[in-house]
Amino acid sequence: MGHKLTFFLQALQMEDPIQLKEEGNKYFQASDYEKALQSYTQAIKLNKDKALQAVLYRNRAACFLKKEEYAKAASDASRAIDINTSDIKALYRRSQALEKLGKLDQAFKDAQKCATLEPRNKNFQETLRRLGANIQEKLRIQFSTDSRVQKMFEILLDENSDKEKREKAANNLIVLGREEAGAERIFQNNGVNLLLQLIETKNPELILAAVRTLSGMCTGHKARATAILHYLGIDSICMWMSVDNEEISLAVCNLLQTITDCLMGQGKEEHHGKEEALVLDTKKDLRMITMRLLDMLVSKKVSGQGRDRALNLLNKNIPRKDLKDHDNSRSIFVIDNGLKKILKVVGQIPEMPDCLPLTENTQLTASVLLNKLYDDLRCDPERDNYRLICEEYIKSKIDPQDMDKTLHAVQIVSGVLQGPFDLGNKLLGMKGVMEMMVALCGSEREIDQLVAVEALIHASTKLSRATFIITNGVTLLKEIYKKTKNEKIKIRALVGLCKLGSAGGTDYGLRQFAEGSTEKLAKQCRKWLCNTSIDARTRKWAVEGLSYLTLDADVKDDFVEDEPALKAMFELAKASDKTILYSVASALVNCTNSYDTKELVPELVQLAKFSKQHVPEEHPKDKKDFVVKRVKRLLKAGVVSALACMVKADSAILTDQSKELIARVFLALCEDPKDRGTIVAQGGGKALIPLAVEGTDVGKIKASHALAKIAAISNPDIAFPGERVYEVVRPLVSLLNTERDGLQNYEALLGLTNFSGRSDKLRLKIIKEKALPDIENYMFENHDQLRQAATECMCNLVVNKEVQERFVADGNDRLKLVVLLCGEDDEKVQVAAAGALAMLTAAQKKLCSKMTQVTTQWLEILQRLCLHDNMEVQHRGLVIAFNLISSDKELAKKLVESELLEILTYVGKQEDHPKKQHVINVARDCLTKCMDYELIKPLSQA
């Protein structure tokens, strides 16, 4: 009964606002501001007394001030002032909050009221004086900034201004626009209008300066970004982005992205009352931007670069970033209002006179957008709607009486096959589509054959459900290849044949379709590749052909011998086209044999031979010696520079599959330690970092392993200069995993050992990435090399104070492990463990006494170290002995009473010798320390 009564009284107290206020005060005085905040908030909810409400609000304002949540502090203080206008504590707290928020004039007014109410309060007088001085300084800077802004625009808009002065003024304006104070002054001083005037001069340099300044002004400021969008107008922004000037088009694209970021970010905040209207306007603005970008896709007035920018913005901002977010309304909106416009872009035929202006990337980027939109759909009805729109649009293009119109229908199917492949497969099954493709293959018009062959290539895959393609594709393509004299068609037909022939993924399949002539076909591809008179688009098809033909060992060996062909391929790779990147990476994976291979089980091989099945055997040119030679030739031809350029490509072009292939090639290139310096010098270290962070799981592991190989033997300051070295730590730590193989574990540990020996900042980064438990686990490994590498890594890490504290802490066997490792037979492990123990006992005296308690073998192990044949181990053992002797007289006495004194005397009495002087000196230091303790007598007195 007593317990129930106590509980009931406590419950009543928790509903008493005064009791809650007192409780909040106690928490506040104890500096527990979070609990104080909870008590005051609960009291505010329960309280009905106005006077008490004012006190509660001002008290909660004090909590917010301590938590540095100044906007909330100002809001609560204002609520207290609304109840009692003379609440001096609330006024002062609001003044403090407003000052922190930069609203100095309002803070000054509140401080002035406080000083009026209590004129003798020195604190209020000092606050007034400080605020007054700050306001004066702000005004001075403001007037100075205003005059600078005015002067800059005068120089820029004066056609007679000196060119150097104009350039300087333009750069200063850009810098000013990136600073919050500067951006606001430009905005307040009619700056947007003046920037618009700069754009209207049609001078490229002034346009760039104006656009970049506007981008700076919009960054991170929603209200200003919205105002600038409305002032400039989305139509004008899209028009500027449409110009045939890459630099201006890109700058305007960045401006529109910045505005979009601000508008999309606004929707994540909570809004109340009048601000609701602003949210609706934001959604309206975003839809307006999306509609204008979709209109750009089909406008003939838009340049190819402008169209690419519009597609990139849609790719980046429409699909969900995280599929856990259920709102895919942006994608639904684009599908309903713009899918046909995207299909029109993929359906363009560059060789036709009515084609929209395109770049080499436009249609592939449109296919990527189709794929992203399709992947963003959440259910079958949404996917069915997508498919029906595509089918309806393709049907509207099929016209037996108008071959040009029909061509566009086939090209659309081809474009969809490069995007959402499952959907493309379904579209192939539409009535009339396959018939059209066959008819176009047999057409006399070269443009018809060109489109049909490309469609067959994209449909030719082992994933295809179109049985017609699988059964008849080779025959159709062979006929076109033999008959046509147009090299553009010939090369495409060849690629289609290669693709179908390599569907089995082996060189055997290739030889079957090519009737043993793969070398001849590859030679023709190399010839096309090196012919600069052929357009780049056609030469890229030659690379795709080689990406299949290099499955043949003879072909890959011949290819790497052909340096002009390699260099031509690398130059094309730098153009950053999605297909070329994948094809180049595939060819290089084949040449370096960095693909996964399955081990053949001897019993199954015998069984296959018995049943007269073909058994693939390793080609002599796929053996290690040949692979190494090919790697050397690729490095000599500049493969690393090409790969580094490929990695820099836009994410819409560089797919995760391409990243994985590039990572595989890098790992193969890093195999020989002698080549790693060349790889670093040509930018390979830098290129590997993003590959280790983003992509497929396999790709990230391969890239991390390549980084580990470089990190293990390279100077980190050269291989990964500046802050870049800290980005490498996480990929290395990711390899310290039982799921990774022993070589990956070992080389990651070597890399971390190298890093941990460079600086304490790197040691802290390794600790922050939670690598210590894994490193400790590998110190227990039975594998000698892993145990050695982990111990060496720990030897470097113990320099860090945080690591030392972990050894000092109770309840762990870290020190015991290191002591026992000092007694191992493996000399390398002994060197590392003794080094770690020497540093630990030198840095932490507590560890000297702890060392004697962790194991009964400690003294025996120490004596063995001090007598070791390896001078490095012996030196470290003597340093440990010196640290123990120096730490405590009683401990020194225990050591003197043991056989260690005899060892120290023996070493210390040796004649001076340059090679082992450091060892002798430490032994003598130990003896001197014992003499200082008067535990032993000087030699002369003995």
XYZ file of C-alpha atoms in Angstrom, residues 684-926:
243
model
C 46.333 5.596 -61.073
C 46.303 6.120 -57.292
C 43.902 9.035 -57.543
C 41.674 7.206 -60.054
C 41.301 4.137 -57.830
C 39.814 5.997 -54.841
C 36.316 6.633 -56.324
C 36.276 3.069 -57.733
C 36.844 1.713 -54.213
C 33.979 3.788 -52.806
C 31.211 3.454 -55.419
C 30.111 0.672 -57.741
C 29.443 -3.047 -57.513
C 30.665 -4.966 -54.437
C 33.144 -6.893 -56.584
C 34.404 -3.682 -58.215
C 34.943 -1.981 -54.847
C 36.894 -4.977 -53.514
C 39.108 -5.122 -56.626
C 39.818 -1.368 -56.474
C 40.511 -1.546 -52.722
C 42.941 -4.405 -53.317
C 44.746 -2.396 -56.014
C 44.972 0.542 -53.582
C 46.386 -1.806 -50.928
C 49.097 -2.984 -53.352
C 50.099 0.638 -54.021
C 49.820 1.699 -50.364
C 51.950 -1.248 -49.211
C 55.148 -0.106 -50.931
C 54.677 3.542 -51.961
C 55.410 6.772 -50.138
C 51.859 7.894 -49.202
C 52.827 11.575 -49.613
C 53.630 10.920 -53.287
C 51.049 8.243 -54.110
C 48.145 10.041 -52.383
C 49.185 13.683 -51.819
C 47.366 16.095 -49.506
C 44.052 15.049 -47.963
C 43.598 12.251 -50.488
C 45.564 9.805 -48.333
C 42.798 9.873 -45.686
C 40.273 8.697 -48.307
C 42.338 5.551 -48.890
C 42.114 4.333 -45.275
C 38.486 3.140 -45.466
C 38.989 0.963 -48.583
C 42.029 -0.651 -46.923
C 40.102 -1.317 -43.706
C 37.263 -2.871 -45.756
C 39.712 -5.649 -46.770
C 40.278 -6.643 -43.112
C 37.381 -9.024 -43.337
C 37.152 -12.789 -43.003
C 35.205 -12.867 -46.277
C 38.251 -11.458 -48.117
C 41.110 -13.776 -49.072
C 44.438 -13.975 -47.241
C 46.349 -11.958 -49.856
C 43.831 -9.090 -49.624
C 44.081 -9.167 -45.795
C 47.892 -9.221 -45.925
C 48.342 -6.374 -48.435
C 45.746 -4.228 -46.657
C 47.691 -4.683 -43.400
C 50.928 -3.722 -45.172
C 49.256 -0.575 -46.525
C 47.917 0.368 -43.089
C 51.348 -0.286 -41.562
C 52.883 2.098 -44.070
C 50.207 4.739 -43.363
C 50.358 4.389 -39.576
C 54.066 5.109 -39.662
C 53.547 8.483 -41.375
C 51.602 10.711 -38.960
C 49.365 10.699 -35.904
C 46.539 12.148 -37.989
C 46.636 9.011 -40.160
C 46.777 6.817 -37.056
C 43.666 8.576 -35.742
C 41.895 8.008 -39.082
C 42.671 4.279 -38.911
C 41.305 4.165 -35.347
C 38.203 6.130 -36.387
C 37.512 3.577 -39.143
C 37.360 0.920 -36.354
C 40.307 -1.060 -37.699
C 41.908 -1.848 -34.295
C 39.749 -4.923 -33.398
C 40.445 -6.451 -36.838
C 44.194 -5.766 -36.600
C 44.234 -7.371 -33.117
C 42.390 -10.431 -34.465
C 45.020 -10.919 -37.180
C 47.718 -10.816 -34.458
C 46.167 -14.121 -33.235
C 46.264 -15.676 -36.756
C 48.052 -18.964 -37.337
C 49.230 -17.656 -40.697
C 52.775 -16.329 -40.116
C 52.658 -13.506 -42.665
C 49.286 -12.208 -41.506
C 50.375 -12.317 -37.854
C 53.615 -10.510 -38.726
C 51.867 -7.779 -40.803
C 49.254 -7.157 -38.099
C 51.929 -6.947 -35.372
C 53.995 -4.496 -37.443
C 50.883 -2.368 -37.959
C 50.178 -2.371 -34.217
C 53.814 -1.441 -33.568
C 53.202 1.808 -35.494
C 49.764 2.443 -34.006
C 50.901 2.280 -30.353
C 52.572 5.673 -30.803
C 49.046 7.083 -30.583
C 47.823 7.976 -27.065
C 44.326 6.592 -27.647
C 45.799 3.185 -28.544
C 48.053 3.327 -25.472
C 45.006 3.993 -23.270
C 43.377 0.843 -24.648
C 46.397 -1.180 -23.487
C 46.278 0.497 -20.065
C 42.534 -0.196 -19.594
C 41.539 -3.130 -17.416
C 39.754 -6.226 -18.666
C 41.675 -6.933 -21.882
C 44.554 -9.166 -23.018
C 46.149 -6.723 -25.463
C 49.394 -6.346 -23.490
C 49.572 -10.085 -22.791
C 49.305 -10.797 -26.528
C 52.162 -8.409 -27.360
C 54.375 -9.882 -24.597
C 53.720 -13.440 -25.807
C 54.410 -12.443 -29.418
C 57.833 -11.230 -28.239
C 58.515 -14.862 -27.380
C 57.607 -16.192 -30.849
C 60.218 -17.987 -32.948
C 59.434 -15.835 -36.015
C 62.062 -13.070 -35.933
C 59.959 -10.580 -37.910
C 57.072 -10.986 -35.467
C 59.522 -10.596 -32.576
C 60.947 -7.358 -34.046
C 57.465 -5.835 -34.428
C 56.130 -7.029 -31.062
C 59.282 -5.939 -29.180
C 59.086 -2.547 -30.911
C 55.455 -2.136 -29.821
C 56.286 -3.184 -26.255
C 59.283 -0.822 -26.127
C 57.114 2.133 -27.169
C 54.252 1.210 -24.843
C 56.467 0.840 -21.774
C 58.268 4.096 -22.615
C 54.998 6.043 -22.987
C 52.969 4.531 -20.121
C 54.605 3.697 -16.768
C 51.464 1.794 -15.728
C 52.179 -0.730 -18.457
C 55.611 -1.507 -16.967
C 54.070 -2.956 -13.815
C 51.124 -4.417 -15.778
C 53.562 -6.297 -18.021
C 54.821 -8.284 -15.013
C 51.253 -9.386 -14.166
C 49.851 -10.475 -17.548
C 51.904 -13.662 -17.848
C 54.365 -15.638 -15.699
C 56.637 -15.948 -18.744
C 57.348 -12.209 -18.961
C 60.816 -12.317 -17.429
C 61.952 -15.329 -19.451
C 60.728 -13.625 -22.649
C 62.505 -10.368 -21.734
C 65.782 -12.202 -21.055
C 65.556 -13.990 -24.404
C 65.036 -10.670 -26.161
C 68.070 -9.128 -24.455
C 70.281 -12.069 -25.525
C 68.883 -12.387 -29.072
C 71.243 -12.972 -32.009
C 69.297 -10.433 -34.098
C 70.688 -7.072 -33.005
C 67.406 -5.275 -33.773
C 65.426 -7.607 -31.490
C 68.147 -7.394 -28.810
C 68.132 -3.563 -28.890
C 64.352 -3.433 -28.448
C 64.525 -5.943 -25.599
C 67.127 -3.823 -23.793
C 64.975 -0.697 -24.273
C 62.057 -2.560 -22.629
C 64.365 -3.516 -19.736
C 65.470 0.121 -19.367
C 61.812 1.295 -19.343
C 60.919 -1.226 -16.608
C 63.943 -0.269 -14.490
C 63.223 3.463 -14.892
C 59.540 3.121 -14.014
C 59.858 1.832 -10.454
C 62.678 1.018 -7.976
C 60.910 -2.104 -6.673
C 60.519 -3.433 -10.196
C 64.165 -2.601 -10.891
C 65.121 -4.554 -7.752
C 63.183 -7.584 -8.997
C 65.069 -7.436 -12.308
C 68.455 -7.022 -10.598
C 67.749 -10.111 -8.515
C 67.120 -12.121 -11.680
C 69.515 -13.363 -14.379
C 68.819 -10.162 -16.293
C 71.555 -8.344 -14.339
C 74.094 -10.854 -15.622
C 72.857 -10.279 -19.190
C 73.020 -6.494 -18.834
C 76.530 -6.726 -17.348
C 77.696 -9.020 -20.143
C 76.378 -6.694 -22.879
C 77.440 -3.504 -21.116
C 81.044 -4.707 -20.626
C 81.569 -5.337 -24.333
C 84.068 -3.176 -26.145
C 82.740 -0.212 -28.106
C 81.806 -1.181 -31.655
C 80.149 1.132 -34.249
C 77.746 -1.545 -35.523
C 76.385 -2.484 -32.106
C 77.138 0.639 -30.088
C 73.425 1.473 -29.729
C 72.873 -1.943 -28.087
C 75.832 -1.580 -25.692
C 74.765 1.965 -24.724
C 71.259 0.888 -23.674
C 72.685 -1.940 -21.518
C 75.023 0.573 -19.842
C 72.066 2.976 -19.284
C 70.225 0.137 -17.507
